[in-house]
Amino acid sequence: MTAELPPPSTEDSVQTFRTPKSELVRAVNDAACLVYIYPTGPQMGTRYALNGEPVFIGRQEDCVVRNTDGSVSRYHAKLVRGNDGEYTVSDLNSTNGTFVNNQRKQEGVLRDGDYLRIGNCIYRFLAGGNIEAEYHEEIYRLTVLDGLTQVHNRRYLTEFLDREIARSHRHNRSLALVMFDIDHFKAINDNYGHLTGDMTLRELSTRVKAVVRQDELLARYGGEEFAVVLPEAELAEARLIAERIRAVTESHPFVFNGVSYTVTVSLGGAITRPAAQLNTTEIIAEADANLYKAKLAGRNRAIVG
């Protein structure tokens, strides 16, 4: 008589239908893509589908991800999907390097949402469970965020200022705007290259984010110029925040590719009050004028008032 086998345990039953992790990763990454996010221009938002075949990125015409920017090498980098479904990027001895989330890599695995920098150009790697939703979310982000620094852009700054100024007038409260830019930024580009200049802008944004509160707004106004909106801030508070931004910039050297250099900023600020109401255009003009005065006074200083 044949002995009966015991029924499978609950754990055994679960294991029978469990999909191996490698297969889950492979299924997700079958729909992976790169989205071009920086610099701004006609190509911004372009999606490059990754179908599992090796993909070359570079200036050469036969590259699947072709980029004619001068900072990109002819064959700059290569993307390969491994047996586990994960994509690995390899630098092909490029002139300006390949970076994953600001870290220079000879080779590195890409995770969903990672930023891939090829020379001066930035792509975002998407490989989530709903690639269409992720892509459309990324396109929306490009309308409100600066692709390089990941702080809000000029368009969003203007809309935010319009709303907050209207609110400040309605409730008879003050509002401050501080604008600042990097001193001698052209010299950084000329001496160390535009890649270092871009990384300087990113690092500066990271430092200033630590100073700005959640209800305030940091935005890139354009080039090397930034703005901070301070709802309900009086003159003394605006001057304090401006000084903190100046100090956090100068406090530690910036370092990129083994080069250490000092960065300073000049700042100008303006206030709209119930007794002297300014609109968006006027408060920007006044803050910018004070920024110019700070430059003329010797740079690395703030003039707010």
PDB file of C-alpha atoms in Angstrom, residues 41 45 49 56 58 61 69 81 101 118 141 172 191 193-194 216 223 233 270 273 278 294 301:
ATOM      1  CA  GLY A  41      15.359  72.949 -25.068  1.00  0.00           C
ATOM      2  CA  GLY A  45      11.079  65.375 -22.079  1.00  0.00           C
ATOM      3  CA  ALA A  49      12.593  53.165 -24.489  1.00  0.00           C
ATOM      4  CA  PHE A  56      24.943  53.231 -26.532  1.00  0.00           C
ATOM      5  CA  GLY A  58      26.832  59.417 -27.453  1.00  0.00           C
ATOM      6  CA  GLU A  61      24.809  58.666 -35.404  1.00  0.00           C
ATOM      7  CA  ASP A  69      26.043  68.271 -27.076  1.00  0.00           C
ATOM      8  CA  ARG A  81      20.455  44.714 -18.945  1.00  0.00           C
ATOM      9  CA  ASN A 101      23.059  60.741  -8.770  1.00  0.00           C
ATOM     10  CA  ILE A 118      26.265  62.207 -19.491  1.00  0.00           C
ATOM     11  CA  ARG A 141       7.945  67.914 -12.793  1.00  0.00           C
ATOM     12  CA  ASN A 172      -2.270  92.972   5.608  1.00  0.00           C
ATOM     13  CA  ASN A 191      38.915  77.851 -15.006  1.00  0.00           C
ATOM     14  CA  GLY A 193      34.850  73.856 -17.108  1.00  0.00           C
ATOM     15  CA  HIS A 194      31.072  73.999 -17.473  1.00  0.00           C
ATOM     16  CA  GLU A 216       9.188  79.216   1.988  1.00  0.00           C
ATOM     17  CA  GLY A 223      21.614  81.160 -14.981  1.00  0.00           C
ATOM     18  CA  ALA A 233       8.723  87.838   6.870  1.00  0.00           C
ATOM     19  CA  ALA A 270      12.929  93.573  -0.914  1.00  0.00           C
ATOM     20  CA  ARG A 273       4.156  95.690   3.388  1.00  0.00           C
ATOM     21  CA  LEU A 278       4.466  95.921  -4.307  1.00  0.00           C
ATOM     22  CA  ALA A 294      25.766  94.286  -3.242  1.00  0.00           C
ATOM     23  CA  ARG A 301      27.389  90.521   1.065  1.00  0.00           C
TER      24      ARG A 301
END
